[in-house]
Coordinates of C-alpha atoms in Angstrom, one line a residue:
G24 CA -68.2 -78.2 160.6
V25 CA -65.1 -77.2 158.8
A26 CA -66.9 -74.4 156.9
G27 CA -68.4 -73.0 160.1
G28 CA -65.0 -73.0 161.8
R29 CA -63.5 -71.3 158.8
R30 CA -66.2 -68.6 158.9
W31 CA -65.6 -68.1 162.6
V32 CA -61.8 -67.6 162.1
E33 CA -62.4 -65.2 159.2
G34 CA -64.9 -63.2 161.2
A35 CA -62.6 -63.1 164.2
G36 CA -59.7 -62.0 162.1
D37 CA -61.7 -59.2 160.3
S38 CA -63.2 -58.0 163.7
G39 CA -59.8 -58.0 165.3
S40 CA -58.1 -56.1 162.5
F41 CA -60.9 -53.5 162.4
G42 CA -61.0 -53.2 166.2
F43 CA -57.2 -52.8 166.4
A44 CA -57.1 -50.1 163.7
L45 CA -60.0 -48.2 165.2
G46 CA -58.8 -48.6 168.8
T47 CA -55.2 -47.4 168.1
G48 CA -56.5 -44.5 165.9
V49 CA -58.9 -43.2 168.6
S50 CA -56.2 -43.7 171.2
G51 CA -53.7 -41.8 169.1
L52 CA -56.1 -38.9 168.8
G53 CA -56.8 -38.8 172.5
L54 CA -53.1 -38.9 173.4
S55 CA -52.2 -36.3 170.7
L56 CA -49.8 -38.7 169.1
F57 CA -50.3 -37.7 165.5
N58 CA -47.9 -34.9 164.6
A59 CA -45.7 -33.6 161.8
N60 CA -42.7 -35.9 161.3
G61 CA -40.6 -34.7 158.4
V62 CA -42.7 -34.6 155.3
H63 CA -45.6 -36.7 156.6
C64 CA -47.9 -37.1 159.6
W65 CA -47.0 -39.9 162.0
I66 CA -46.9 -41.0 165.6
A67 CA -44.2 -38.5 166.6
P68 CA -43.2 -36.1 169.5
S69 CA -43.7 -32.4 169.1
P70 CA -41.9 -30.0 168.9
R71 CA -39.1 -31.9 167.2
G72 CA -36.2 -32.6 169.4
C73 CA -38.2 -32.4 172.6
I74 CA -37.2 -34.8 175.4
Q75 CA -39.8 -37.5 175.9
S76 CA -40.6 -38.6 179.5
F77 CA -39.1 -42.1 179.1
K78 CA -35.9 -40.5 177.8
A79 CA -35.7 -38.1 180.7
L80 CA -36.0 -41.1 183.1
Q81 CA -33.2 -42.9 181.2
L82 CA -31.0 -39.8 181.5
E83 CA -31.9 -39.4 185.2
L84 CA -32.8 -35.8 184.7
A85 CA -34.2 -34.0 187.8
T86 CA -36.3 -31.8 185.6
N87 CA -37.1 -32.0 181.9
P88 CA -35.6 -28.9 180.3
Y89 CA -37.5 -29.4 177.0
P90 CA -40.6 -31.5 177.5
C91 CA -42.9 -32.5 174.6
Q92 CA -46.1 -30.5 174.2
R93 CA -47.7 -33.2 172.1
G94 CA -46.9 -36.9 171.5
D95 CA -45.0 -37.6 174.7
N96 CA -43.5 -41.1 174.6
A97 CA -44.4 -41.3 171.0
Y98 CA -41.6 -43.8 170.3
I99 CA -43.0 -46.2 172.9
Y100 CA -46.5 -45.9 171.3
N101 CA -44.9 -46.4 167.9
M102 CA -43.6 -49.8 169.0
A103 CA -46.9 -50.7 170.7
F104 CA -49.3 -49.5 168.0
V105 CA -47.2 -50.1 164.8
Y106 CA -43.9 -52.0 164.8
G107 CA -44.7 -54.5 167.5
P108 CA -47.9 -55.7 165.7
V109 CA -46.1 -55.5 162.3
W110 CA -43.2 -57.7 163.3
L111 CA -45.6 -60.1 165.2
S112 CA -47.6 -60.4 161.9
F113 CA -44.4 -61.2 160.1
L114 CA -43.5 -63.9 162.6
I115 CA -47.1 -65.4 162.3
M116 CA -47.0 -65.2 158.5
T117 CA -43.6 -66.8 158.2
T118 CA -44.4 -69.6 160.7
S119 CA -47.8 -70.3 159.0
L120 CA -46.2 -70.6 155.5
L121 CA -43.4 -72.8 156.9
L122 CA -46.0 -75.1 158.5
I123 CA -48.0 -75.3 155.3
Y124 CA -44.8 -76.1 153.3
C125 CA -44.0 -78.9 155.8
R126 CA -47.5 -80.3 155.4
I127 CA -47.2 -80.3 151.6
R128 CA -43.8 -82.0 151.8
K129 CA -45.2 -84.6 154.1
L130 CA -48.1 -85.4 151.8
N131 CA -45.8 -85.4 148.8
L132 CA -43.5 -88.0 150.5
A133 CA -46.4 -90.1 151.5
T134 CA -48.0 -90.1 148.0
A135 CA -45.3 -91.9 145.9
R136 CA -47.7 -92.3 143.0
Y137 CA -47.9 -88.5 142.4
H138 CA -44.3 -87.8 143.6
R139 CA -43.2 -85.9 140.6
E140 CA -46.3 -83.7 140.5
G141 CA -46.2 -83.2 144.2
R142 CA -42.6 -82.1 144.1
Q143 CA -43.5 -79.4 141.5
I144 CA -46.4 -78.2 143.8
Q145 CA -44.0 -78.2 146.7
R146 CA -41.3 -76.2 144.8
R147 CA -43.8 -73.6 143.5
F148 CA -45.4 -73.1 146.9
A149 CA -41.9 -72.6 148.4
T150 CA -41.2 -70.0 145.8
Q151 CA -44.5 -68.2 146.3
A152 CA -44.2 -68.2 150.1
T153 CA -40.6 -66.8 149.9
L154 CA -41.7 -64.0 147.5
Y155 CA -44.5 -63.0 150.0
V156 CA -42.0 -62.9 152.8
L157 CA -39.5 -60.9 150.8
A158 CA -42.3 -58.4 149.7
W159 CA -43.2 -57.8 153.3
F160 CA -39.5 -57.5 154.4
L161 CA -38.7 -55.1 151.6
S162 CA -41.6 -52.9 152.5
W163 CA -41.1 -52.8 156.3
S164 CA -37.5 -53.3 157.1
V165 CA -36.3 -49.8 156.2
M166 CA -39.1 -48.1 158.2
S167 CA -38.4 -50.3 161.2
S168 CA -34.7 -49.4 161.0
I169 CA -35.6 -45.7 161.0
H170 CA -37.6 -46.3 164.3
V171 CA -34.6 -48.1 165.8
R172 CA -32.4 -45.2 164.7
A173 CA -34.8 -42.7 166.3
L174 CA -34.6 -44.4 169.6
N175 CA -30.9 -43.9 169.7
T176 CA -30.3 -40.5 168.1
H177 CA -32.3 -37.4 167.1
D178 CA -30.3 -37.1 163.9
H179 CA -32.4 -37.5 160.7
N180 CA -31.0 -38.9 157.5
F181 CA -32.9 -37.7 154.5
W182 CA -32.0 -40.7 152.2
H183 CA -32.9 -43.2 155.0
A184 CA -36.3 -41.6 155.4
F185 CA -36.8 -41.3 151.7
A186 CA -36.1 -45.0 151.1
G187 CA -38.5 -46.0 153.9
M188 CA -41.3 -43.7 152.7
T189 CA -40.8 -45.0 149.1
L190 CA -40.8 -48.7 149.9
L191 CA -43.5 -48.9 152.5
P192 CA -46.4 -47.8 150.2
L193 CA -45.3 -50.3 147.6
Q194 CA -46.2 -53.3 149.7
G195 CA -49.5 -53.7 147.9
F196 CA -47.7 -53.5 144.6
W197 CA -45.2 -56.2 145.5
N198 CA -48.1 -58.4 146.8
M199 CA -50.0 -58.0 143.6
L200 CA -46.9 -59.1 141.6
V201 CA -46.5 -62.2 143.8
F202 CA -50.2 -62.9 143.6
K203 CA -50.0 -62.8 139.8
Y204 CA -46.9 -64.9 139.6
P205 CA -48.7 -68.3 139.3
E206 CA -50.7 -66.9 136.4
Y207 CA -47.5 -65.9 134.7
L208 CA -46.1 -69.5 135.3
A209 CA -49.3 -71.0 133.8
W210 CA -49.1 -68.7 130.8
R211 CA -45.4 -69.6 130.3
D212 CA -46.1 -73.3 130.6
Q213 CA -48.9 -73.0 128.0
K214 CA -46.6 -71.2 125.6
K215 CA -44.0 -73.9 126.0
R216 CA -46.6 -76.6 125.3
E217 CA -47.8 -74.7 122.2
A218 CA -44.2 -74.3 121.0
S219 CA -43.5 -78.0 121.6
E220 CA -46.7 -79.1 119.8
S221 CA -45.9 -76.8 116.9
S222 CA -42.3 -78.2 116.7
G223 CA -43.6 -81.7 116.8
E224 CA -46.1 -81.1 114.0
G225 CA -43.4 -79.4 111.9
N226 CA -41.1 -82.4 112.3
T227 CA -43.9 -84.8 111.3

């Protein structure tokens, strides 16, 4: 039934997430991808400034004058292990939320009797979904731009890196605020009703 299908999807999602994290972690250890990158450990080439194999091919170098001792082609693995899946998840999340919104809107239009209540639900879902998307984008956009910058230049900008490393760990905090937002709305509406009732009793 529906419950069985939901359990299967949840189990597949949990297994896939755990398997991907474990698989990429073990692969990263085997390929010596984890190295010092500024002030933190990341998928990075070592020593800093070495010429990765893919870059040597792009430059058409006969021999690599400064090959990487560890983390060769780290930028490619960064895209395959981190940023590719991250932006794919962003696309899936945004598409899913948009489809749910369209479904709610369709039901709202078809249920004329509860049209006003349905519009409120539709509006609040749209706000909640937009906040989740913004929380994700705020956390990952700067780090993604750092990776794009690294593909084109070896120059490091301290404030660019500082902003990325500050915003990325805050994703859970932003999500917590968005998750609690409906509770805040319920509390606000309750206060408005109490104030309205108190005002009505005073006038009476």
